[in-house]
Amino acid sequence: MRRVITLAVVLFLNLILQSTVLQHIAIIGVVPNTALIIILSMALLRGSTEGAAVGLFAGLLQDFFFGSSIGYYAFLGMATGYIAGKFNKGFYRENYLMPMLLTFLATFCYESSIFLTSVLFRGHLNYLYFLSHIILPEMVYNTVCTIVIYRILFSVNSATEEKEKFKRRLFSIK
Amino acid sequence: MNFFKTYKKQIFILLAVLLVLCSFITAGLKQQTGLVGSAVGFVVTPLQKLSSTVTGYVGGQIASLSEERDLEAENEELKAQVALLEAENKRLSLYEEENKRLSDLLDMAQKYPAYESIGALVIAKDPGNWFDTFLIDAGRNKGVLPDMVVMESEGIIGRITETGPNYSQVQSILDSRSSVSAMSLRTGDLGVVRGDYTLMNQGLCRMEYIDAESEIMTGDEIVTSGLSDVYPPGLTIGYVQEVVTDANGLTKYAIIAPAVDFKHISSVLVLAEELGESQSDLDTSAQQTEESQPSAAALDGEGGTAP
């Protein structure tokens, strides 16, 4: 329960900051997608199930406020979280290289899917333009932001895990 | 919990299919926020408002520090401009009087009806990089409805795409999904102002389907034409920055610099009900738009002004 509340607070806070403060730090018109970074970080830290759940809710929030339909970002987020969660096993959590690399590649896939599903069909065929003006800058920007956000989520996650461990011990005694 | 573990993959696949279906079904229908969205909006929008007010204030302070030096010179300049504009305004109001008198004589309905407007603050922007939508702090509680026109004093910003209980979503004219029927004020040439991905970040948009023989040129003012159901006629959109002939040689397109500075919108006006006899006004304006299409097209060649 504590975990759910913590994650909900993180996601709400992110939505608020991402749509207000972050707009002011745009570089060449590109804003980092912190929601995506949170989904990836949680998926890496906790695995597929939780990654997918975080992705689903982060996506739903975005759908409610900015989407033109309900379910679009939710699906993208859930798929991203689920797939990223597969990398949960077999890496050192304290190492930043893995989350950064994953963010770099996942941003490419995520934004390319948005291009494929909602831009291409409006008759914009010049993928290379979007690659160089939106996707690539965002990949770099997201990767840099991952360092900060992963660090924060790592601490948040350790704290909740610590609490949960303590709780479980209490129960096993009784 | 065991059930979930055994069928984890199936559950996720089912959820994914449901979400895709849901997004297909709700596409285009999402004009009024549902119960869950409303509840979430009730919590989130005040916080967004707070956050954007604070960042706006801090940003303003930082900007004012660096701009303080220029202020004095700007002040002088503006004073001179105010004097000039006041004189101009007096002259124009005389014209308005005259116009009113002449229109009364002609027994014509008012072409540019006065609208009641709702003031609102911009509280949040689309977090993604693909689209240009934002949220304002007026919703159904203030009488905002989908497809109302949003503007600033300089010109139009966009239209309402979705309304929640205390917030609404605005799609700007820079968004690639937006298209506005437009007209050059000087020549009467018709066209469609569209958002464009490649121009969005520079704060520009495109006017498409302009007749190749039109005499539209750089600096022309572009206004809404009134051929659309959403935008009333005569609202300023922007100014022509560049005219380009399409590859096929049959049509032209123009790069439009909107009159509104899209990078720094903080407060907007939502055009609501027309003032006065709305129903009869609507009818006559509908007739007028039907009439204005051929006449505007006929004027094309002559390069005359719109009636």
PDB file of N, CA and C in Angstrom, chain B residues 118-192:
ATOM      1  N   ILE B 118     -14.646  35.062 -21.853  1.00  0.00           N
ATOM      2  CA  ILE B 118     -14.319  34.532 -20.531  1.00  0.00           C
ATOM      3  C   ILE B 118     -12.807  34.598 -20.390  1.00  0.00           C
ATOM      4  N   GLY B 119     -12.311  35.209 -19.360  1.00  0.00           N
ATOM      5  CA  GLY B 119     -10.873  35.275 -19.155  1.00  0.00           C
ATOM      6  C   GLY B 119     -10.376  34.011 -18.476  1.00  0.00           C
ATOM      7  N   ALA B 120      -9.168  33.569 -18.827  1.00  0.00           N
ATOM      8  CA  ALA B 120      -8.621  32.365 -18.205  1.00  0.00           C
ATOM      9  C   ALA B 120      -7.112  32.432 -18.201  1.00  0.00           C
ATOM     10  N   LEU B 121      -6.513  31.671 -17.300  1.00  0.00           N
ATOM     11  CA  LEU B 121      -5.054  31.602 -17.221  1.00  0.00           C
ATOM     12  C   LEU B 121      -4.574  30.287 -17.798  1.00  0.00           C
ATOM     13  N   VAL B 122      -3.418  30.314 -18.432  1.00  0.00           N
ATOM     14  CA  VAL B 122      -2.809  29.078 -18.922  1.00  0.00           C
ATOM     15  C   VAL B 122      -2.133  28.394 -17.745  1.00  0.00           C
ATOM     16  N   ILE B 123      -2.493  27.127 -17.490  1.00  0.00           N
ATOM     17  CA  ILE B 123      -1.925  26.491 -16.316  1.00  0.00           C
ATOM     18  C   ILE B 123      -0.961  25.363 -16.648  1.00  0.00           C
ATOM     19  N   ALA B 124      -1.039  24.777 -17.817  1.00  0.00           N
ATOM     20  CA  ALA B 124      -0.115  23.689 -18.115  1.00  0.00           C
ATOM     21  C   ALA B 124       0.001  23.490 -19.618  1.00  0.00           C
ATOM     22  N   LYS B 125       1.147  22.940 -20.041  1.00  0.00           N
ATOM     23  CA  LYS B 125       1.343  22.679 -21.468  1.00  0.00           C
ATOM     24  C   LYS B 125       1.559  21.192 -21.694  1.00  0.00           C
ATOM     25  N   ASP B 126       1.229  20.738 -22.910  1.00  0.00           N
ATOM     26  CA  ASP B 126       1.441  19.342 -23.278  1.00  0.00           C
ATOM     27  C   ASP B 126       2.894  18.957 -23.013  1.00  0.00           C
ATOM     28  N   PRO B 127       3.115  17.906 -22.219  1.00  0.00           N
ATOM     29  CA  PRO B 127       4.492  17.547 -21.900  1.00  0.00           C
ATOM     30  C   PRO B 127       5.281  16.959 -23.073  1.00  0.00           C
ATOM     31  N   GLY B 128       4.592  16.511 -24.111  1.00  0.00           N
ATOM     32  CA  GLY B 128       5.303  15.886 -25.230  1.00  0.00           C
ATOM     33  C   GLY B 128       5.863  16.919 -26.187  1.00  0.00           C
ATOM     34  N   ASN B 129       6.563  16.438 -27.198  1.00  0.00           N
ATOM     35  CA  ASN B 129       7.168  17.352 -28.161  1.00  0.00           C
ATOM     36  C   ASN B 129       6.465  17.356 -29.508  1.00  0.00           C
ATOM     37  N   TRP B 130       5.388  16.580 -29.631  1.00  0.00           N
ATOM     38  CA  TRP B 130       4.764  16.421 -30.946  1.00  0.00           C
ATOM     39  C   TRP B 130       3.609  17.376 -31.163  1.00  0.00           C
ATOM     40  N   PHE B 131       2.887  17.673 -30.129  1.00  0.00           N
ATOM     41  CA  PHE B 131       1.669  18.464 -30.303  1.00  0.00           C
ATOM     42  C   PHE B 131       1.745  19.745 -29.494  1.00  0.00           C
ATOM     43  N   ASP B 132       0.866  20.677 -29.823  1.00  0.00           N
ATOM     44  CA  ASP B 132       0.864  21.954 -29.125  1.00  0.00           C
ATOM     45  C   ASP B 132      -0.515  22.208 -28.527  1.00  0.00           C
ATOM     46  N   THR B 133      -0.766  21.576 -27.386  1.00  0.00           N
ATOM     47  CA  THR B 133      -2.009  21.834 -26.677  1.00  0.00           C
ATOM     48  C   THR B 133      -1.668  22.314 -25.276  1.00  0.00           C
ATOM     49  N   PHE B 134      -2.574  23.036 -24.661  1.00  0.00           N
ATOM     50  CA  PHE B 134      -2.341  23.449 -23.277  1.00  0.00           C
ATOM     51  C   PHE B 134      -3.652  23.493 -22.513  1.00  0.00           C
ATOM     52  N   LEU B 135      -3.556  23.641 -21.201  1.00  0.00           N
ATOM     53  CA  LEU B 135      -4.745  23.672 -20.351  1.00  0.00           C
ATOM     54  C   LEU B 135      -4.963  25.087 -19.827  1.00  0.00           C
ATOM     55  N   ILE B 136      -6.224  25.489 -19.726  1.00  0.00           N
ATOM     56  CA  ILE B 136      -6.543  26.763 -19.098  1.00  0.00           C
ATOM     57  C   ILE B 136      -7.426  26.507 -17.874  1.00  0.00           C
ATOM     58  N   ASP B 137      -7.486  27.502 -16.984  1.00  0.00           N
ATOM     59  CA  ASP B 137      -8.157  27.239 -15.703  1.00  0.00           C
ATOM     60  C   ASP B 137      -9.653  27.565 -15.711  1.00  0.00           C
ATOM     61  N   ALA B 138     -10.273  27.594 -16.882  1.00  0.00           N
ATOM     62  CA  ALA B 138     -11.721  27.788 -16.919  1.00  0.00           C
ATOM     63  C   ALA B 138     -12.333  26.571 -17.596  1.00  0.00           C
ATOM     64  N   GLY B 139     -13.348  26.000 -16.984  1.00  0.00           N
ATOM     65  CA  GLY B 139     -13.977  24.812 -17.556  1.00  0.00           C
ATOM     66  C   GLY B 139     -15.477  25.000 -17.639  1.00  0.00           C
ATOM     67  N   ARG B 140     -16.182  23.892 -17.489  1.00  0.00           N
ATOM     68  CA  ARG B 140     -17.641  23.965 -17.571  1.00  0.00           C
ATOM     69  C   ARG B 140     -18.213  24.888 -16.496  1.00  0.00           C
ATOM     70  N   ASN B 141     -17.450  25.044 -15.374  1.00  0.00           N
ATOM     71  CA  ASN B 141     -17.947  25.905 -14.295  1.00  0.00           C
ATOM     72  C   ASN B 141     -18.089  27.359 -14.738  1.00  0.00           C
ATOM     73  N   LYS B 142     -17.299  27.753 -15.757  1.00  0.00           N
ATOM     74  CA  LYS B 142     -17.409  29.129 -16.236  1.00  0.00           C
ATOM     75  C   LYS B 142     -18.130  29.196 -17.586  1.00  0.00           C
ATOM     76  N   GLY B 143     -18.681  28.081 -17.986  1.00  0.00           N
ATOM     77  CA  GLY B 143     -19.460  28.092 -19.221  1.00  0.00           C
ATOM     78  C   GLY B 143     -18.658  27.873 -20.487  1.00  0.00           C
ATOM     79  N   VAL B 144     -17.467  27.290 -20.347  1.00  0.00           N
ATOM     80  CA  VAL B 144     -16.658  27.006 -21.529  1.00  0.00           C
ATOM     81  C   VAL B 144     -17.152  25.712 -22.168  1.00  0.00           C
ATOM     82  N   LEU B 145     -17.326  25.725 -23.470  1.00  0.00           N
ATOM     83  CA  LEU B 145     -17.802  24.545 -24.190  1.00  0.00           C
ATOM     84  C   LEU B 145     -16.795  24.181 -25.274  1.00  0.00           C
ATOM     85  N   PRO B 146     -16.784  22.899 -25.718  1.00  0.00           N
ATOM     86  CA  PRO B 146     -15.887  22.514 -26.801  1.00  0.00           C
ATOM     87  C   PRO B 146     -16.135  23.371 -28.049  1.00  0.00           C
ATOM     88  N   ASP B 147     -15.083  23.605 -28.799  1.00  0.00           N
ATOM     89  CA  ASP B 147     -15.132  24.362 -30.058  1.00  0.00           C
ATOM     90  C   ASP B 147     -15.311  25.868 -29.878  1.00  0.00           C
ATOM     91  N   MET B 148     -15.192  26.345 -28.654  1.00  0.00           N
ATOM     92  CA  MET B 148     -15.153  27.800 -28.486  1.00  0.00           C
ATOM     93  C   MET B 148     -13.779  28.298 -28.915  1.00  0.00           C
ATOM     94  N   VAL B 149     -13.725  29.540 -29.363  1.00  0.00           N
ATOM     95  CA  VAL B 149     -12.465  30.085 -29.869  1.00  0.00           C
ATOM     96  C   VAL B 149     -11.694  30.749 -28.733  1.00  0.00           C
ATOM     97  N   VAL B 150     -10.384  30.454 -28.705  1.00  0.00           N
ATOM     98  CA  VAL B 150      -9.530  31.037 -27.680  1.00  0.00           C
ATOM     99  C   VAL B 150      -8.653  32.089 -28.337  1.00  0.00           C
ATOM    100  N   MET B 151      -8.563  33.253 -27.734  1.00  0.00           N
ATOM    101  CA  MET B 151      -7.713  34.286 -28.331  1.00  0.00           C
ATOM    102  C   MET B 151      -7.041  35.177 -27.300  1.00  0.00           C
ATOM    103  N   GLU B 152      -6.099  35.954 -27.797  1.00  0.00           N
ATOM    104  CA  GLU B 152      -5.485  36.994 -27.007  1.00  0.00           C
ATOM    105  C   GLU B 152      -5.888  38.296 -27.686  1.00  0.00           C
ATOM    106  N   SER B 153      -5.530  39.439 -27.108  1.00  0.00           N
ATOM    107  CA  SER B 153      -5.986  40.674 -27.747  1.00  0.00           C
ATOM    108  C   SER B 153      -5.413  40.822 -29.151  1.00  0.00           C
ATOM    109  N   GLU B 154      -4.220  40.249 -29.401  1.00  0.00           N
ATOM    110  CA  GLU B 154      -3.600  40.420 -30.721  1.00  0.00           C
ATOM    111  C   GLU B 154      -4.244  39.558 -31.794  1.00  0.00           C
ATOM    112  N   GLY B 155      -4.681  38.368 -31.420  1.00  0.00           N
ATOM    113  CA  GLY B 155      -5.222  37.485 -32.451  1.00  0.00           C
ATOM    114  C   GLY B 155      -5.648  36.153 -31.860  1.00  0.00           C
ATOM    115  N   ILE B 156      -6.005  35.203 -32.748  1.00  0.00           N
ATOM    116  CA  ILE B 156      -6.508  33.941 -32.228  1.00  0.00           C
ATOM    117  C   ILE B 156      -5.369  33.018 -31.809  1.00  0.00           C
ATOM    118  N   ILE B 157      -5.661  32.180 -30.837  1.00  0.00           N
ATOM    119  CA  ILE B 157      -4.695  31.209 -30.324  1.00  0.00           C
ATOM    120  C   ILE B 157      -5.100  29.807 -30.761  1.00  0.00           C
ATOM    121  N   GLY B 158      -6.387  29.505 -30.672  1.00  0.00           N
ATOM    122  CA  GLY B 158      -6.818  28.168 -31.054  1.00  0.00           C
ATOM    123  C   GLY B 158      -8.253  27.946 -30.641  1.00  0.00           C
ATOM    124  N   ARG B 159      -8.577  26.666 -30.394  1.00  0.00           N
ATOM    125  CA  ARG B 159      -9.948  26.386 -29.985  1.00  0.00           C
ATOM    126  C   ARG B 159      -9.956  25.370 -28.843  1.00  0.00           C
ATOM    127  N   ILE B 160     -11.079  25.339 -28.138  1.00  0.00           N
ATOM    128  CA  ILE B 160     -11.242  24.393 -27.034  1.00  0.00           C
ATOM    129  C   ILE B 160     -11.509  23.012 -27.616  1.00  0.00           C
ATOM    130  N   THR B 161     -10.730  22.014 -27.197  1.00  0.00           N
ATOM    131  CA  THR B 161     -10.997  20.668 -27.698  1.00  0.00           C
ATOM    132  C   THR B 161     -11.704  19.810 -26.668  1.00  0.00           C
ATOM    133  N   GLU B 162     -11.534  20.146 -25.397  1.00  0.00           N
ATOM    134  CA  GLU B 162     -12.123  19.304 -24.369  1.00  0.00           C
ATOM    135  C   GLU B 162     -12.372  20.150 -23.137  1.00  0.00           C
ATOM    136  N   THR B 163     -13.487  19.908 -22.459  1.00  0.00           N
ATOM    137  CA  THR B 163     -13.735  20.670 -21.242  1.00  0.00           C
ATOM    138  C   THR B 163     -13.868  19.740 -20.057  1.00  0.00           C
ATOM    139  N   GLY B 164     -13.242  20.118 -18.975  1.00  0.00           N
ATOM    140  CA  GLY B 164     -13.405  19.414 -17.707  1.00  0.00           C
ATOM    141  C   GLY B 164     -14.218  20.304 -16.789  1.00  0.00           C
ATOM    142  N   PRO B 165     -14.424  19.870 -15.541  1.00  0.00           N
ATOM    143  CA  PRO B 165     -15.225  20.694 -14.633  1.00  0.00           C
ATOM    144  C   PRO B 165     -14.575  22.047 -14.331  1.00  0.00           C
ATOM    145  N   ASN B 166     -13.250  22.057 -14.150  1.00  0.00           N
ATOM    146  CA  ASN B 166     -12.610  23.329 -13.794  1.00  0.00           C
ATOM    147  C   ASN B 166     -11.409  23.646 -14.689  1.00  0.00           C
ATOM    148  N   TYR B 167     -11.296  22.942 -15.793  1.00  0.00           N
ATOM    149  CA  TYR B 167     -10.201  23.235 -16.725  1.00  0.00           C
ATOM    150  C   TYR B 167     -10.651  22.866 -18.135  1.00  0.00           C
ATOM    151  N   SER B 168      -9.977  23.359 -19.134  1.00  0.00           N
ATOM    152  CA  SER B 168     -10.250  22.930 -20.504  1.00  0.00           C
ATOM    153  C   SER B 168      -8.956  22.806 -21.275  1.00  0.00           C
ATOM    154  N   GLN B 169      -9.011  21.971 -22.306  1.00  0.00           N
ATOM    155  CA  GLN B 169      -7.842  21.747 -23.143  1.00  0.00           C
ATOM    156  C   GLN B 169      -7.972  22.610 -24.396  1.00  0.00           C
ATOM    157  N   VAL B 170      -6.901  23.312 -24.725  1.00  0.00           N
ATOM    158  CA  VAL B 170      -6.911  24.174 -25.900  1.00  0.00           C
ATOM    159  C   VAL B 170      -5.935  23.627 -26.926  1.00  0.00           C
ATOM    160  N   GLN B 171      -6.378  23.535 -28.167  1.00  0.00           N
ATOM    161  CA  GLN B 171      -5.482  23.138 -29.253  1.00  0.00           C
ATOM    162  C   GLN B 171      -5.075  24.415 -29.983  1.00  0.00           C
ATOM    163  N   SER B 172      -3.780  24.703 -29.990  1.00  0.00           N
ATOM    164  CA  SER B 172      -3.353  25.960 -30.608  1.00  0.00           C
ATOM    165  C   SER B 172      -3.345  25.820 -32.125  1.00  0.00           C
ATOM    166  N   ILE B 173      -3.310  26.963 -32.826  1.00  0.00           N
ATOM    167  CA  ILE B 173      -3.311  26.884 -34.286  1.00  0.00           C
ATOM    168  C   ILE B 173      -1.964  26.391 -34.814  1.00  0.00           C
ATOM    169  N   LEU B 174      -0.960  26.266 -33.945  1.00  0.00           N
ATOM    170  CA  LEU B 174       0.331  25.718 -34.374  1.00  0.00           C
ATOM    171  C   LEU B 174       0.315  24.194 -34.386  1.00  0.00           C
ATOM    172  N   ASP B 175      -0.651  23.597 -33.685  1.00  0.00           N
ATOM    173  CA  ASP B 175      -0.744  22.140 -33.613  1.00  0.00           C
ATOM    174  C   ASP B 175      -1.064  21.608 -35.005  1.00  0.00           C
ATOM    175  N   SER B 176      -0.383  20.526 -35.377  1.00  0.00           N
ATOM    176  CA  SER B 176      -0.541  20.040 -36.750  1.00  0.00           C
ATOM    177  C   SER B 176      -1.941  19.502 -37.001  1.00  0.00           C
ATOM    178  N   ARG B 177      -2.736  19.283 -35.942  1.00  0.00           N
ATOM    179  CA  ARG B 177      -4.087  18.774 -36.147  1.00  0.00           C
ATOM    180  C   ARG B 177      -5.081  19.905 -36.384  1.00  0.00           C
ATOM    181  N   SER B 178      -4.596  21.154 -36.225  1.00  0.00           N
ATOM    182  CA  SER B 178      -5.507  22.281 -36.339  1.00  0.00           C
ATOM    183  C   SER B 178      -5.548  22.824 -37.761  1.00  0.00           C
ATOM    184  N   SER B 179      -6.712  23.206 -38.224  1.00  0.00           N
ATOM    185  CA  SER B 179      -6.778  23.945 -39.482  1.00  0.00           C
ATOM    186  C   SER B 179      -7.861  25.009 -39.382  1.00  0.00           C
ATOM    187  N   VAL B 180      -7.555  26.191 -39.855  1.00  0.00           N
ATOM    188  CA  VAL B 180      -8.447  27.336 -39.744  1.00  0.00           C
ATOM    189  C   VAL B 180      -8.663  27.906 -41.137  1.00  0.00           C
ATOM    190  N   SER B 181      -9.900  28.085 -41.498  1.00  0.00           N
ATOM    191  CA  SER B 181     -10.184  28.712 -42.787  1.00  0.00           C
ATOM    192  C   SER B 181      -9.816  30.189 -42.703  1.00  0.00           C
ATOM    193  N   ALA B 182      -8.971  30.641 -43.635  1.00  0.00           N
ATOM    194  CA  ALA B 182      -8.407  31.983 -43.489  1.00  0.00           C
ATOM    195  C   ALA B 182      -8.512  32.774 -44.778  1.00  0.00           C
ATOM    196  N   MET B 183      -8.218  34.054 -44.658  1.00  0.00           N
ATOM    197  CA  MET B 183      -8.377  34.962 -45.776  1.00  0.00           C
ATOM    198  C   MET B 183      -7.346  36.074 -45.622  1.00  0.00           C
ATOM    199  N   SER B 184      -6.796  36.508 -46.749  1.00  0.00           N
ATOM    200  CA  SER B 184      -5.900  37.659 -46.688  1.00  0.00           C
ATOM    201  C   SER B 184      -6.753  38.918 -46.640  1.00  0.00           C
ATOM    202  N   LEU B 185      -6.489  39.764 -45.670  1.00  0.00           N
ATOM    203  CA  LEU B 185      -7.342  40.942 -45.488  1.00  0.00           C
ATOM    204  C   LEU B 185      -7.228  41.896 -46.669  1.00  0.00           C
ATOM    205  N   ARG B 186      -6.020  41.991 -47.253  1.00  0.00           N
ATOM    206  CA  ARG B 186      -5.799  42.967 -48.318  1.00  0.00           C
ATOM    207  C   ARG B 186      -6.395  42.508 -49.654  1.00  0.00           C
ATOM    208  N   THR B 187      -6.157  41.246 -49.986  1.00  0.00           N
ATOM    209  CA  THR B 187      -6.567  40.790 -51.316  1.00  0.00           C
ATOM    210  C   THR B 187      -7.818  39.928 -51.312  1.00  0.00           C
ATOM    211  N   GLY B 188      -8.232  39.450 -50.141  1.00  0.00           N
ATOM    212  CA  GLY B 188      -9.411  38.597 -50.087  1.00  0.00           C
ATOM    213  C   GLY B 188      -9.165  37.167 -50.516  1.00  0.00           C
ATOM    214  N   ASP B 189      -7.903  36.793 -50.699  1.00  0.00           N
ATOM    215  CA  ASP B 189      -7.597  35.413 -51.095  1.00  0.00           C
ATOM    216  C   ASP B 189      -7.875  34.455 -49.950  1.00  0.00           C
ATOM    217  N   LEU B 190      -8.506  33.335 -50.288  1.00  0.00           N
ATOM    218  CA  LEU B 190      -8.839  32.356 -49.265  1.00  0.00           C
ATOM    219  C   LEU B 190      -7.755  31.297 -49.152  1.00  0.00           C
ATOM    220  N   GLY B 191      -7.708  30.652 -48.016  1.00  0.00           N
ATOM    221  CA  GLY B 191      -6.759  29.573 -47.800  1.00  0.00           C
ATOM    222  C   GLY B 191      -7.071  28.896 -46.485  1.00  0.00           C
ATOM    223  N   VAL B 192      -6.222  27.949 -46.122  1.00  0.00           N
ATOM    224  CA  VAL B 192      -6.413  27.257 -44.855  1.00  0.00           C
ATOM    225  C   VAL B 192      -5.123  27.359 -44.057  1.00  0.00           C
TER     226      VAL B 192
END
